[in-house]
XYZ file of N, CA, C and O in Angstrom:
484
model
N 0.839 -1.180 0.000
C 0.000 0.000 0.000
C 0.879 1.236 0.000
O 1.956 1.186 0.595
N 0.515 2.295 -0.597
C 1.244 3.638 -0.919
C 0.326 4.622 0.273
O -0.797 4.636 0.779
N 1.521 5.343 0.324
C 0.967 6.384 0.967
C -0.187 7.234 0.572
O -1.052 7.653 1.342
N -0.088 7.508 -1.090
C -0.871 8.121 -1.648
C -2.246 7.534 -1.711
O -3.192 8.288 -1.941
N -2.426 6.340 -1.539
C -3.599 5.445 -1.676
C -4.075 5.962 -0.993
O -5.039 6.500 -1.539
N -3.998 6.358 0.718
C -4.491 6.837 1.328
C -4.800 8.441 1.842
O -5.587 9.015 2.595
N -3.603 8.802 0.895
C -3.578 10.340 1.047
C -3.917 11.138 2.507
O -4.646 12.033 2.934
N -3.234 10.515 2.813
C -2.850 10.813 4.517
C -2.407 12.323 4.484
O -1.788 12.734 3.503
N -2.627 12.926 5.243
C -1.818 14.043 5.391
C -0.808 14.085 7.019
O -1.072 13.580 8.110
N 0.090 14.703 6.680
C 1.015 14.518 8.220
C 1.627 16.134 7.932
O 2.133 16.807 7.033
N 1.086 16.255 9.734
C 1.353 17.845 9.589
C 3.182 17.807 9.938
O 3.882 16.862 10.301
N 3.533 19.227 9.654
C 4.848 19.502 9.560
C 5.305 19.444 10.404
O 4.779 19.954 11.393
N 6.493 18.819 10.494
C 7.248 18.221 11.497
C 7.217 17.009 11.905
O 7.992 16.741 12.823
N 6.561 16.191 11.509
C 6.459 14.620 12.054
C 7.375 13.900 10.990
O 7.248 14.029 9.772
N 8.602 12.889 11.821
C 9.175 12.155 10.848
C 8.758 10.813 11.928
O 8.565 10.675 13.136
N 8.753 10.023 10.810
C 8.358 8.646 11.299
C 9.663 7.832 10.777
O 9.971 7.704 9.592
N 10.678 7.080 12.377
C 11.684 6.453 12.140
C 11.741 5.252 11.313
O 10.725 4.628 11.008
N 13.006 4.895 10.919
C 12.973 3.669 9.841
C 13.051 2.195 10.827
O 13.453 2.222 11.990
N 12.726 1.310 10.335
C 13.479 0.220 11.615
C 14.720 -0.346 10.576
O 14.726 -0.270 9.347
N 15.513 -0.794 11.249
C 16.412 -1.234 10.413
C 16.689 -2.796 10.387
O 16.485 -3.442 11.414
N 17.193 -3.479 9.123
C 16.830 -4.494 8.652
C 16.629 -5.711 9.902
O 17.609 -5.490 10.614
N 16.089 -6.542 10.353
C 15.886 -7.560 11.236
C 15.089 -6.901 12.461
O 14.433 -7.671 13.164
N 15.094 -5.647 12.746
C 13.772 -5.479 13.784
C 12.453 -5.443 13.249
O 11.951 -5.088 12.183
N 12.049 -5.927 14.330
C 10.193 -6.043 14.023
C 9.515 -4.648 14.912
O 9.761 -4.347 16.079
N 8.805 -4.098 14.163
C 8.304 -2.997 14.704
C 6.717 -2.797 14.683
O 6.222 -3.353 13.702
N 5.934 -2.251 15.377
C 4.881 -2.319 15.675
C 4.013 -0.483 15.509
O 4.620 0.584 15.416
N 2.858 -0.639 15.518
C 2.682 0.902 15.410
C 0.823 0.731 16.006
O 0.048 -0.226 16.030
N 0.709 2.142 16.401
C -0.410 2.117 17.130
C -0.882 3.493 16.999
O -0.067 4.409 16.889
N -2.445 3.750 17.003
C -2.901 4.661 16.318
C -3.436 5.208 17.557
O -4.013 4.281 18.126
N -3.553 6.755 18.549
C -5.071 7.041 19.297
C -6.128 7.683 18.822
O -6.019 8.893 19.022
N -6.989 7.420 18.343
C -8.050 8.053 17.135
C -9.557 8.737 18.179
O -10.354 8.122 18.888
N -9.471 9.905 17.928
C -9.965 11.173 18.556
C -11.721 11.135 17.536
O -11.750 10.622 16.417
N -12.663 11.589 18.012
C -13.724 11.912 17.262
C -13.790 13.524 17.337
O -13.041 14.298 17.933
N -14.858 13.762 16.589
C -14.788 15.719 16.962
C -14.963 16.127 18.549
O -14.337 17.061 19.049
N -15.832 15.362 19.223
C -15.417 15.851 20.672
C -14.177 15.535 21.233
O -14.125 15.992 22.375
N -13.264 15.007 20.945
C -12.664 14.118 21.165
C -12.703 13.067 22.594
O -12.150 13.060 23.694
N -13.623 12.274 21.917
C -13.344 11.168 22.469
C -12.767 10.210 21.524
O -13.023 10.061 20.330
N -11.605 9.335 22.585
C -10.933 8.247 22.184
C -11.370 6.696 21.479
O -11.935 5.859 22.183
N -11.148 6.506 20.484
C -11.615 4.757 20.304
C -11.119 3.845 20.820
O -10.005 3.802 20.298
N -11.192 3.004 21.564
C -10.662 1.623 21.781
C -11.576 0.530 21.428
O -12.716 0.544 20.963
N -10.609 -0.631 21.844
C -11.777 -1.640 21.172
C -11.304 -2.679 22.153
O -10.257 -2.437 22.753
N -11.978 -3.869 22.406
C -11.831 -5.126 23.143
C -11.149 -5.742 22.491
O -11.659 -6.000 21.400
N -9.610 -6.355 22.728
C -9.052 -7.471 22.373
C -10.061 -8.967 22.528
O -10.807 -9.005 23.506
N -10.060 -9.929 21.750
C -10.645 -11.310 22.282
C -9.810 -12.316 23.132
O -8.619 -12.158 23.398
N -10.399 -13.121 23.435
C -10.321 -13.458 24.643
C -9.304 -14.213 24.529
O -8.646 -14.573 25.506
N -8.998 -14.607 23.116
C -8.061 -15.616 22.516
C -6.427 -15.102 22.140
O -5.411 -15.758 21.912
N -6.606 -14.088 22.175
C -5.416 -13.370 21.701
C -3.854 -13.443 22.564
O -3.838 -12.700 23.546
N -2.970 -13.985 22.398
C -1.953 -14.090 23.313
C -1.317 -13.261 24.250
O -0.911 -13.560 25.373
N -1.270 -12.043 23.582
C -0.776 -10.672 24.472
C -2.403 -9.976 24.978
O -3.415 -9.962 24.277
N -2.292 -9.564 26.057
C -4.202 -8.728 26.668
C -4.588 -9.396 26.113
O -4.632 -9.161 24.905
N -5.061 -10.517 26.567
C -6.092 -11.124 26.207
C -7.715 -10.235 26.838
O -7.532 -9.465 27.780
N -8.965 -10.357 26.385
C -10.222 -9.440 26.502
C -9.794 -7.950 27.324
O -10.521 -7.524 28.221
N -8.471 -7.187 26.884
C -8.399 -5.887 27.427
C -8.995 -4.693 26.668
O -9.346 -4.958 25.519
N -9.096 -3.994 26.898
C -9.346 -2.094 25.941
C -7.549 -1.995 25.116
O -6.407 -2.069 25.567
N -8.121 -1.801 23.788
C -6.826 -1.290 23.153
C -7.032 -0.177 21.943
O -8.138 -0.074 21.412
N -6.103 0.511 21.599
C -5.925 1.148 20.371
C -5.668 0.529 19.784
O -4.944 -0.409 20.119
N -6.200 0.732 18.340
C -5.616 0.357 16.856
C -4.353 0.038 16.815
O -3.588 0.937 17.168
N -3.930 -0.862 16.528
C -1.875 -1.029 15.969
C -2.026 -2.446 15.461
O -2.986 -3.196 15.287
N -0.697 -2.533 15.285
C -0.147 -4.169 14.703
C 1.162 -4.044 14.250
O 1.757 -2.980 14.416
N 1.562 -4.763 13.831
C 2.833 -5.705 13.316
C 3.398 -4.498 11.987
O 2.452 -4.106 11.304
N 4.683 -3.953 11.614
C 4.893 -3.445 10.183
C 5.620 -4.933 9.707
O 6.552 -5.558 10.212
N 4.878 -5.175 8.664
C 4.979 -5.623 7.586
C 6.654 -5.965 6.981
O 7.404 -4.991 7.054
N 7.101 -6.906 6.560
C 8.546 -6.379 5.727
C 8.515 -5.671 4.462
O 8.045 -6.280 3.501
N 8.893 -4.609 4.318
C 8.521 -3.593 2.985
C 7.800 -2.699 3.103
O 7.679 -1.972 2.117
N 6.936 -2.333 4.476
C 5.945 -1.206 5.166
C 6.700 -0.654 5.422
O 7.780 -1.154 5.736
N 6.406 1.061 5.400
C 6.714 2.032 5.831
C 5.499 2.078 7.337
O 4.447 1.439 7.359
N 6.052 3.084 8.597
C 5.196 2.871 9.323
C 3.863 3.765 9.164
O 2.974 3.713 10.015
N 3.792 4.443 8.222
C 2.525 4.983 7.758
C 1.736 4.293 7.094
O 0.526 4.396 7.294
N 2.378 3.207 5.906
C 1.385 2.389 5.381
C 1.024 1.200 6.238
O 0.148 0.455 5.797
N 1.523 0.948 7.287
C 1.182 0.496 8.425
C 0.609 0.639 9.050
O 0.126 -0.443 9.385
N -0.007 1.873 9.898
C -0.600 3.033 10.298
C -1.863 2.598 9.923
O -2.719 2.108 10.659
N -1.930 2.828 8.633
C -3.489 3.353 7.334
C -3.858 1.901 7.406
O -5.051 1.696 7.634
N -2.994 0.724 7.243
C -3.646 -0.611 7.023
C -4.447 -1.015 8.216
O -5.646 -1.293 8.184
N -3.683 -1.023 9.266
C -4.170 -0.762 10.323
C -5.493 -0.630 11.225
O -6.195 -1.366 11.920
N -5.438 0.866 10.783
C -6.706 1.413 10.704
C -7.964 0.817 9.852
O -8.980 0.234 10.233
N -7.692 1.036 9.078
C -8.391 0.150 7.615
C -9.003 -1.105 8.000
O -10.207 -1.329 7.872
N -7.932 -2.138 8.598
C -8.418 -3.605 8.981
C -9.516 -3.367 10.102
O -10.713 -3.638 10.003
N -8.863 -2.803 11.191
C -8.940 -2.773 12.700
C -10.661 -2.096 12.419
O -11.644 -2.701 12.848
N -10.760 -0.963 11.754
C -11.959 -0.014 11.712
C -12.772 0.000 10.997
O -13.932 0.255 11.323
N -12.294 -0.346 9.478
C -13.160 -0.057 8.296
C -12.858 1.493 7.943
O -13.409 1.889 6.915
N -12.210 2.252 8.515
C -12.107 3.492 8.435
C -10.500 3.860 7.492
O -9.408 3.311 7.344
N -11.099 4.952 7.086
C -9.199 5.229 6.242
C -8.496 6.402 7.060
O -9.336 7.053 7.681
N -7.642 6.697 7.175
C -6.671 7.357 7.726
C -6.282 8.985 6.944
O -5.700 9.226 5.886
N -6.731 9.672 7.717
C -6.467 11.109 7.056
C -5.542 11.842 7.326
O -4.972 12.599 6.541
N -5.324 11.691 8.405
C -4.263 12.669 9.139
C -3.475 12.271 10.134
O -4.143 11.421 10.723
N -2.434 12.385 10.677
C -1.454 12.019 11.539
C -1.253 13.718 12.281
O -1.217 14.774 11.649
N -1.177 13.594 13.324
C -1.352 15.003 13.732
C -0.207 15.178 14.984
O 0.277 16.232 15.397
N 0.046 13.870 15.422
C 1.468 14.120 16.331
C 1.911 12.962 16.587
O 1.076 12.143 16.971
N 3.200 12.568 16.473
C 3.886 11.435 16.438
C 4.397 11.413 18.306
O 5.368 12.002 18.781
N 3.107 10.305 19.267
C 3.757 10.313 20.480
C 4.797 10.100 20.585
O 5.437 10.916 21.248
N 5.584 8.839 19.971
C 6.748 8.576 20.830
C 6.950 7.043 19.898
O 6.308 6.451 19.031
N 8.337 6.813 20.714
C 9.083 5.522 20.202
C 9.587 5.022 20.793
O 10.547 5.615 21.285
N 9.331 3.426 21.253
C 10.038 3.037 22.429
C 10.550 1.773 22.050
O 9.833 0.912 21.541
N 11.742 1.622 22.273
C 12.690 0.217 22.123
C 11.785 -0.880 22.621
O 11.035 -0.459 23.501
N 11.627 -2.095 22.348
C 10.841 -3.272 23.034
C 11.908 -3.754 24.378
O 13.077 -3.387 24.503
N 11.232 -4.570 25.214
C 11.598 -5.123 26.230
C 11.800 -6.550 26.107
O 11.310 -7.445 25.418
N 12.660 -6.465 26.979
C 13.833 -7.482 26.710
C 14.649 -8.501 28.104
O 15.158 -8.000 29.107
N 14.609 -9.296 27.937
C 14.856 -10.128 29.643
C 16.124 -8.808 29.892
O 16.979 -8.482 29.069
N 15.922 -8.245 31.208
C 17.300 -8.154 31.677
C 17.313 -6.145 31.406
O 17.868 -5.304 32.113
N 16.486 -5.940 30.146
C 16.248 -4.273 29.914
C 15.439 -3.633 30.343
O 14.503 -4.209 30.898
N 15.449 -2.520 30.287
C 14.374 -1.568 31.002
C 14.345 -0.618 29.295
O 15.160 -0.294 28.431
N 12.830 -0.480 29.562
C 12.483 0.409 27.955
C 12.812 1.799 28.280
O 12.930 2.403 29.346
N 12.963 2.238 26.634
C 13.517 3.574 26.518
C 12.727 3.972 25.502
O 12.486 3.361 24.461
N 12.168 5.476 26.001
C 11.333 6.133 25.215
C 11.887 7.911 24.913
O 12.485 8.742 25.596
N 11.246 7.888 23.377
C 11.614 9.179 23.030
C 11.167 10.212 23.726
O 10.111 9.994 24.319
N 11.697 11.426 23.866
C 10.889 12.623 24.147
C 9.575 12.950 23.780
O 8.675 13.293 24.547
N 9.481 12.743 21.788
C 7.991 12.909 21.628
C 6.883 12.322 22.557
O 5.772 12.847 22.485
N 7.092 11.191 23.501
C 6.301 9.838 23.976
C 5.884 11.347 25.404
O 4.750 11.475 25.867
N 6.917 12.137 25.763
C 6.816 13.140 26.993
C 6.328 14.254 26.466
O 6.894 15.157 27.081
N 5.800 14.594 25.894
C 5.075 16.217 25.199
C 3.574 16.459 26.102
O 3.136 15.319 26.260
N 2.830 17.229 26.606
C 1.953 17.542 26.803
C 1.351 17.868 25.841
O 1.825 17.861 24.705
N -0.210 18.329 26.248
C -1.157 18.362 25.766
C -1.848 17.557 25.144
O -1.160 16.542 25.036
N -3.023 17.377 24.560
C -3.983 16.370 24.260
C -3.253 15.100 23.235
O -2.737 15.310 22.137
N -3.375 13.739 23.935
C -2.502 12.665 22.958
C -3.670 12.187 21.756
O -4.623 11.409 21.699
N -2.933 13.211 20.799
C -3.890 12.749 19.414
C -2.478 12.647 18.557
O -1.477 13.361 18.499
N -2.836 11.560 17.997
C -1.820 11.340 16.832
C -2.777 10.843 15.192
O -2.106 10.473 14.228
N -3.861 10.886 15.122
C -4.838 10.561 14.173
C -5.918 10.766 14.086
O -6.474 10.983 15.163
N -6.633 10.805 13.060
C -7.910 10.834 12.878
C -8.510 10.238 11.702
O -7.788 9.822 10.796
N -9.627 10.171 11.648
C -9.968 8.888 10.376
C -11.821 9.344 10.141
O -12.721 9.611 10.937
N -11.753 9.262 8.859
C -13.492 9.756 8.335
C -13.657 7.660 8.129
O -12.958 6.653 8.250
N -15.070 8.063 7.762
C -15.528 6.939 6.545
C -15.832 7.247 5.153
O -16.150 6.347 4.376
């Protein structure tokens, strides 16, 4: 999937990091309505990680995904909804690891309202 397929817009200043070859990377959406309220959804009961918890949109990037067309698929699967806008990139955090403690970017520490998306039908 292309970016353009979805014609996302991402306001200025957001770069979205590369992973580099052999990491697996993951991405997760918080999707705001006009009041903003938040979407989540129920994991099932079957699922290995939270099993029946509240979650945001995310999943797995792909080998050959960028994390925007990741993002939009995402969304897409998870919602039925397409992806319009990216509006602030929270944060990025190394995975955990026997023995590590995670490390997160600054963006992940920014105040004000955590919106990083929004999505029409």
């Amino acid at each position: 999937m292309s970016d353009d397929e979805y014609r996302v817009a991402v306001e200025d200043g957001i770069e979205f990091p590369v992973p580099a070859d052999g990491e697996r990377w993951a991405v997760g959406a918080v999707i705001l309505n006009r009041d903003g309220a938040a979407f989540a959804q129920r994991r099932g009961p079957g699922r290995r990680l939270f099993p029946d918890c509240w979650d945001i949109v995310g999943g797995h990037v792909e080998p050959g995904e960028s994390l925007l067309d990741t993002l939009a698929r995402e969304v897409a699967e998870e919602t039925g909804r397409h992806l319009r806008r990216v509006r602030r990139h929270l944060g990025t955090s190394t995975p955990l690891t026997a023995g590590s403690a995670p490390t997160t970017s600054p963006a992940s520490r920014r105040t004000g309202p955590p919106v990083s998306t929004s999505s029409t039908t």
